[in-house]
Amino acid sequence: MAYTTLSKSRFMAGLQCPKNLYLSIFQKELATPTDPATQRLFDEGKLVGLEAQKRFPGGVLVDVPYYAPEKALEKTDELIKQGVTTLYEPAFIFNDLLVRVDILHRKTPSSPWQIIEVKSTTSVKEEHFIDLAIQFYILKKYGLTVQSGRLMFLNRNCVYPNLENLFVIEELTEELDQFFPMIEKNLVKFKTLLAQPSVPEVEVGPQCTSPYECPFMNHCWSRLNLPNPGVMNLYRMGEKKFDYLKDGIVELTDPRLSDLNGIQKRMVEVAKSGQPFIDRKGIKQEIKTWKYPFYFFDFETIGFAIPRYHGASPYNQIPFQFSCDILEDETAEIKHVEYLHDTSSDPREEVATRIVEAIGPTGSVISYN
């Protein structure tokens, strides 16, 4: 079994977890299907990429699918030879590592190139340096004269309808060379890994969710047969839970559990007693402060990477739905009011109007937090 060509995304997956890399190539059917919420994030990212291209107008898209890398490489070479100064998604390969650059730009046909990596985040993250460094490394090895590597990300201070300052471009060139030895080392490591006949053994750990949730996480975790609830479910355990896992401490009743905070201790006590914890005194004291009618209120929001409503910025949370159960007094039946905005128009005014209609001038609003 051998697989010699790596994409940048798979290389990054290998850095996070070698098992992730191996399974993504040879047993991809084990991955958890992409849920609608995650797919929406992917779709938002594509929209951000298209919007970024408008900041470098006149470019040519290497419109070749990712499953046809040879054609993408041929098209890229052809366009560079033609003197094109801006390319969208050009393809390059060196030592069997293939990259597609979001935007490749130069001022003139004889000028050095600039790599622009587009991200739908509002800040620079650690993994972005490696992502850009891989591209910088490959293009240099490929033989191009590359002057700079830049990260293009969303400006949290941009306010709709003025999208002129939607993006921030940050120069990262000086930090990229330091990653080259790591890239070369892991290229060798990953090729050896992918020549193995079996899946590498990797224990679950922080890498399962950092910097991204692994698509094979459910597969790996389900094989552990962990109790639920168990130590891995304890409130805010962080990486400490993996230390317990290595020591075989998985049950909440395990006497070896130590150094727990108040809430964690309470969870353990409930597991041992089998009785739920109800803070009856605290609940009674809280309810005494409430005044009828009671409005049990809940709402949902959505955040767009590219703002589309007046006064909004990237990822501002826009309410589009609410539900409210109303109890007029202790003898009344509960009334239910709800609203869902199901068009693409700005939902805020209509949602606010419906809330004002549902909730009177007196009473208590109760929401879950």
Coordinates of C-alpha atoms in Angstrom, one line a residue:
M1 CA 0.0 0.0 0.0
A2 CA 1.5 3.3 -1.0
Y3 CA 0.3 6.8 -1.6
T4 CA 2.9 9.4 -2.6
T5 CA 1.0 12.6 -3.4
L6 CA -0.2 14.8 -0.6
S7 CA -2.4 17.8 -0.6
K8 CA -1.8 20.7 1.8
S9 CA -4.9 20.0 3.7
R10 CA -3.9 16.3 4.2
F11 CA -0.4 17.4 5.2
M12 CA -2.0 19.7 7.9
A13 CA -4.2 16.8 9.0
G14 CA -1.1 14.7 9.4
L15 CA 0.5 17.4 11.6
Q16 CA -2.6 17.3 13.8
C17 CA -2.7 13.5 14.0
P18 CA -1.0 10.9 11.7
K19 CA -4.0 8.6 12.1
N20 CA -6.2 11.3 10.7
L21 CA -4.0 11.5 7.6
Y22 CA -3.9 7.7 7.1
L23 CA -7.6 7.3 7.5
S24 CA -8.4 10.2 5.2
I25 CA -6.7 8.4 2.4
F26 CA -7.3 4.7 2.9
Q27 CA -10.5 4.6 5.0
K28 CA -12.3 7.8 4.4
E29 CA -15.7 6.1 4.9
L30 CA -15.0 6.1 8.6
A31 CA -15.2 9.8 8.8
T32 CA -18.3 11.4 10.4
P33 CA -20.5 12.9 7.6
T34 CA -20.4 16.6 7.4
D35 CA -23.4 18.0 9.4
P36 CA -25.4 21.0 8.1
A37 CA -23.8 23.5 10.5
T38 CA -20.3 22.5 9.5
Q39 CA -21.3 22.6 5.8
R40 CA -22.6 26.1 6.3
L41 CA -19.2 27.2 7.6
F42 CA -17.5 25.6 4.6
D43 CA -20.0 27.5 2.3
E44 CA -19.3 30.8 4.2
G45 CA -15.6 30.2 3.6
K46 CA -16.1 29.8 -0.1
L47 CA -18.0 33.1 -0.2
V48 CA -15.2 34.8 1.6
G49 CA -12.7 33.4 -0.9
L50 CA -14.8 34.8 -3.9
E51 CA -15.0 38.2 -2.2
A52 CA -11.3 38.2 -1.6
Q53 CA -10.7 37.7 -5.3
K54 CA -12.5 40.9 -6.0
R55 CA -9.7 42.7 -4.2
F56 CA -7.3 41.4 -6.9
P57 CA -9.4 42.0 -10.0
G58 CA -8.6 40.8 -13.5
G59 CA -7.2 37.4 -12.3
V60 CA -7.7 34.1 -14.0
L61 CA -9.2 31.2 -12.1
V62 CA -7.5 27.8 -12.6
D63 CA -10.9 26.2 -12.9
V64 CA -9.9 22.6 -12.5
P65 CA -11.4 20.3 -9.8
Y66 CA -9.3 19.1 -6.9
Y67 CA -9.5 15.5 -8.1
A68 CA -7.7 16.4 -11.3
P69 CA -4.3 17.8 -10.1
E70 CA -2.4 17.1 -13.3
K71 CA -4.7 19.3 -15.3
A72 CA -4.5 22.0 -12.7
L73 CA -0.7 21.9 -12.8
E74 CA -0.8 22.1 -16.6
K75 CA -3.2 25.0 -16.7
T76 CA -1.2 26.9 -14.1
D77 CA 2.1 26.5 -16.0
E78 CA 0.3 27.7 -19.2
L79 CA -1.1 30.8 -17.6
I80 CA 2.3 31.8 -16.0
K81 CA 4.0 31.4 -19.4
Q82 CA 1.4 33.7 -20.8
G83 CA 2.4 36.4 -18.4
V84 CA -0.8 36.4 -16.3
T85 CA -0.2 38.6 -13.2
T86 CA -3.0 37.3 -10.9
L87 CA -4.1 33.7 -10.5
Y88 CA -6.9 32.2 -8.4
E89 CA -6.3 28.7 -7.1
P90 CA -3.2 27.9 -9.2
A91 CA -1.6 24.5 -8.5
F92 CA 2.0 23.6 -7.7
I93 CA 3.8 20.5 -6.6
F94 CA 7.2 19.6 -5.2
N95 CA 8.4 16.3 -3.7
D96 CA 4.8 15.0 -4.1
L97 CA 3.3 17.7 -2.0
L98 CA 0.6 19.6 -3.9
V99 CA -0.8 23.0 -3.0
R100 CA -3.5 25.2 -4.4
V101 CA -2.9 28.9 -3.7
D102 CA -5.9 31.1 -3.0
I103 CA -4.5 34.1 -4.8
L104 CA -1.1 34.4 -6.5
H105 CA -0.3 38.0 -7.6
R106 CA 2.5 40.0 -9.1
K107 CA 2.6 43.6 -10.3
T108 CA 4.0 42.9 -13.7
P109 CA 4.9 39.7 -15.7
S110 CA 8.5 40.1 -14.6
S111 CA 7.8 41.0 -10.9
P112 CA 8.2 38.5 -8.0
W113 CA 5.1 36.7 -6.8
Q114 CA 3.0 37.4 -3.7
I115 CA 1.1 34.5 -2.0
I116 CA -2.2 35.6 -0.5
E117 CA -3.9 33.0 1.7
V118 CA -7.5 33.8 2.5
K119 CA -9.1 32.8 5.8
S120 CA -12.7 33.4 7.0
T121 CA -11.4 34.2 10.5
T122 CA -11.1 37.6 12.2
S123 CA -7.6 37.1 13.5
V124 CA -4.3 35.3 12.7
K125 CA -4.0 31.9 14.3
E126 CA -1.0 29.7 14.9
E127 CA -2.0 27.2 12.2
H128 CA -2.2 29.9 9.6
F129 CA 1.6 30.4 9.7
I130 CA 2.2 26.7 8.9
D131 CA -0.5 26.8 6.2
L132 CA 1.2 29.7 4.5
A133 CA 4.7 28.4 5.0
I134 CA 3.8 25.2 3.2
Q135 CA 2.8 27.2 0.1
F136 CA 5.8 29.4 0.4
Y137 CA 8.1 26.4 0.6
I138 CA 6.5 24.6 -2.4
L139 CA 6.5 27.6 -4.7
K140 CA 10.1 28.4 -4.0
K141 CA 11.1 24.8 -4.6
Y142 CA 9.0 24.8 -7.7
G143 CA 11.2 27.5 -9.1
L144 CA 9.1 30.6 -8.7
T145 CA 10.5 33.9 -7.4
V146 CA 8.3 34.5 -4.4
Q147 CA 8.7 37.8 -2.5
S148 CA 6.1 37.6 0.2
G149 CA 3.5 35.5 1.9
R150 CA 0.4 37.3 3.2
L151 CA -2.6 36.3 5.2
M152 CA -6.0 37.9 4.2
F153 CA -8.6 37.7 6.9
L154 CA -11.8 39.4 7.9
N155 CA -11.8 42.8 9.6
R156 CA -14.1 42.7 12.7
N157 CA -14.4 46.5 12.4
C158 CA -16.0 46.4 9.0
V159 CA -19.6 47.6 9.1
Y160 CA -22.2 46.9 6.4
P161 CA -23.0 48.4 3.9
N162 CA -19.4 49.7 3.5
L163 CA -17.4 46.5 2.7
E164 CA -14.4 48.3 1.4
N165 CA -12.5 47.4 4.5
L166 CA -13.8 43.9 4.8
F167 CA -10.4 42.4 4.8
V168 CA -7.1 42.9 6.7
I169 CA -3.9 41.8 5.0
E170 CA -1.0 40.9 7.2
E171 CA 2.5 40.3 6.1
L172 CA 3.9 37.0 7.5
T173 CA 6.9 36.5 5.3
E174 CA 9.6 36.8 7.9
E175 CA 8.1 34.1 10.1
L176 CA 7.8 31.5 7.3
D177 CA 11.3 30.2 6.8
Q178 CA 11.5 28.8 10.3
F179 CA 8.9 26.2 9.3
F180 CA 10.8 24.8 6.3
P181 CA 12.8 22.1 8.3
M182 CA 9.6 20.9 9.9
I183 CA 7.9 20.6 6.5
E184 CA 10.8 18.6 5.0
K185 CA 11.0 16.4 8.0
N186 CA 7.3 15.6 8.0
L187 CA 7.2 15.0 4.3
V188 CA 9.6 12.1 4.8
K189 CA 7.7 10.9 7.9
F190 CA 4.3 11.0 6.1
K191 CA 5.5 9.1 3.0
T192 CA 6.8 6.4 5.3
L193 CA 3.6 6.4 7.2
L194 CA 1.5 6.0 4.1
A195 CA 3.5 3.1 2.9
Q196 CA 2.5 1.1 6.0
P197 CA 0.0 -1.7 5.5
S198 CA -2.0 -0.8 8.7
V199 CA -3.4 2.1 10.5
P200 CA -1.0 3.8 13.0
E201 CA -1.8 3.4 16.7
V202 CA -2.5 6.9 18.2
E203 CA -4.1 7.4 21.5
V204 CA -6.9 9.9 21.7
G205 CA -5.8 13.3 23.1
P206 CA -6.0 17.0 22.7
Q207 CA -5.2 16.6 19.0
C208 CA -8.7 15.2 18.5
T209 CA -10.1 18.7 18.6
S210 CA -7.2 21.1 18.2
P211 CA -6.8 23.1 16.0
Y212 CA -9.9 21.5 14.3
E213 CA -12.2 18.7 15.3
C214 CA -11.0 15.5 13.6
P215 CA -13.5 13.9 11.2
F216 CA -12.5 10.5 12.6
M217 CA -13.0 11.5 16.2
N218 CA -16.3 9.5 16.6
H219 CA -14.6 6.4 15.1
C220 CA -11.6 6.5 17.5
W221 CA -13.6 7.4 20.6
S222 CA -16.3 4.8 20.1
R223 CA -13.7 2.1 20.1
L224 CA -12.8 3.0 23.7
N225 CA -16.2 2.1 25.1
L226 CA -16.1 4.9 27.6
P227 CA -18.8 5.2 30.2
N228 CA -21.3 8.1 29.7
P229 CA -21.3 10.0 31.9
G230 CA -17.7 9.4 32.9
V231 CA -14.5 11.2 33.7
M232 CA -14.3 12.4 30.1
N233 CA -17.6 14.2 30.6
L234 CA -16.5 16.1 33.7
Y235 CA -17.1 19.9 33.6
R236 CA -14.1 21.8 32.3
M237 CA -11.5 19.1 32.7
G238 CA -9.4 20.3 29.8
E239 CA -6.4 18.1 28.9
K240 CA -6.2 16.7 32.4
K241 CA -8.9 14.2 31.4
F242 CA -6.5 12.5 29.0
D243 CA -4.0 12.0 31.9
Y244 CA -6.8 10.1 33.7
L245 CA -7.6 8.1 30.6
K246 CA -4.0 7.0 30.3
D247 CA -4.1 5.8 33.9
G248 CA -7.4 3.9 33.2
I249 CA -9.5 6.2 35.3
V250 CA -12.7 6.6 33.4
E251 CA -15.5 5.9 35.9
L252 CA -16.8 8.8 38.0
T253 CA -16.8 6.4 41.0
D254 CA -13.1 5.7 40.7
P255 CA -11.5 6.5 44.1
R256 CA -8.3 7.7 42.3
L257 CA -10.0 10.9 41.1
S258 CA -8.5 13.9 42.8
D259 CA -8.0 17.6 42.5
L260 CA -11.6 18.3 41.4
N261 CA -13.3 21.6 41.6
G262 CA -16.7 22.2 43.2
I263 CA -18.9 21.3 40.2
Q264 CA -16.8 18.3 39.3
K265 CA -17.0 17.0 42.9
R266 CA -20.8 17.4 42.8
M267 CA -20.9 15.4 39.5
V268 CA -18.9 12.6 41.2
E269 CA -21.2 12.7 44.3
V270 CA -24.3 12.3 42.0
A271 CA -22.7 9.4 40.2
K272 CA -21.9 7.6 43.5
S273 CA -25.3 8.2 45.1
G274 CA -27.5 7.8 42.0
Q275 CA -29.6 10.7 43.1
P276 CA -29.8 13.9 41.0
F277 CA -28.6 17.2 42.5
I278 CA -31.3 19.8 42.9
D279 CA -30.5 23.1 44.6
R280 CA -34.0 23.4 46.1
K281 CA -33.1 26.3 48.5
G282 CA -31.4 28.3 45.7
I283 CA -34.3 27.7 43.3
K284 CA -36.8 28.8 45.9
Q285 CA -34.8 32.0 46.7
E286 CA -34.5 32.8 43.0
I287 CA -38.2 32.3 42.2
K288 CA -39.2 34.6 45.1
T289 CA -37.7 37.4 43.1
W290 CA -39.8 36.7 40.0
K291 CA -43.1 38.5 39.3
Y292 CA -46.0 37.2 37.2
P293 CA -46.4 36.9 34.3
F294 CA -43.4 34.6 33.7
Y295 CA -41.9 34.6 30.2
F296 CA -39.8 31.6 29.5
F297 CA -37.9 32.9 26.6
D298 CA -35.4 31.4 24.1
F299 CA -34.0 32.7 20.8
E300 CA -31.6 31.7 18.1
T301 CA -29.0 33.8 16.2
I302 CA -26.9 33.4 13.0
G303 CA -23.6 35.1 12.2
F304 CA -22.4 35.7 8.7
A305 CA -18.8 35.9 7.7
I306 CA -19.6 38.6 5.2
P307 CA -22.1 41.0 6.9
R308 CA -25.3 41.5 4.9
Y309 CA -27.5 43.7 7.1
H310 CA -27.1 47.4 8.1
G311 CA -24.7 48.1 10.9
A312 CA -23.5 44.5 11.1
S313 CA -19.9 43.3 11.2
P314 CA -18.4 39.9 10.4
Y315 CA -19.9 37.2 12.6
N316 CA -22.2 39.6 14.5
Q317 CA -25.0 37.5 15.9
I318 CA -28.3 38.3 14.2
P319 CA -31.5 37.0 15.9
F320 CA -33.9 35.2 13.5
Q321 CA -36.1 33.0 15.8
F322 CA -37.6 33.0 19.2
S323 CA -40.0 31.0 21.3
C324 CA -41.8 32.1 24.5
D325 CA -43.9 30.2 27.0
I326 CA -46.1 32.5 29.1
L327 CA -47.5 31.7 32.5
E328 CA -49.8 34.5 33.7
D329 CA -50.2 33.2 37.2
E330 CA -49.8 30.0 39.2
T331 CA -53.2 28.7 38.1
A332 CA -53.1 29.6 34.4
E333 CA -52.3 27.4 31.5
I334 CA -49.1 28.0 29.7
K335 CA -49.4 30.0 26.4
H336 CA -46.9 29.6 23.6
V337 CA -45.7 32.3 21.2
E338 CA -43.0 31.7 18.5
Y339 CA -41.6 33.3 15.4
L340 CA -39.2 32.1 12.7
H341 CA -37.9 34.5 10.0
D342 CA -37.7 32.4 6.9
T343 CA -36.7 34.9 4.2
S344 CA -33.3 36.4 3.4
S345 CA -34.3 39.9 4.5
D346 CA -33.0 41.5 7.7
P347 CA -34.9 39.7 10.5
R348 CA -34.1 42.0 13.4
E349 CA -37.0 44.5 13.1
E350 CA -39.6 41.8 12.7
V351 CA -38.1 39.7 15.5
A352 CA -38.0 42.7 17.8
T353 CA -41.6 43.7 17.0
R354 CA -42.9 40.1 17.7
I355 CA -41.0 40.0 21.0
V356 CA -42.5 43.3 22.1
E357 CA -45.9 42.0 21.2
A358 CA -45.3 38.7 23.1
I359 CA -43.7 40.2 26.3
G360 CA -45.7 42.7 28.3
P361 CA -44.5 45.7 30.3
T362 CA -44.4 43.8 33.6
G363 CA -43.3 40.4 34.8
S364 CA -40.1 38.3 34.6
V365 CA -38.2 37.0 31.6
I366 CA -36.5 33.6 32.3
S367 CA -34.0 32.2 29.9
Y368 CA -31.6 29.3 30.1
N369 CA -27.9 30.0 30.4

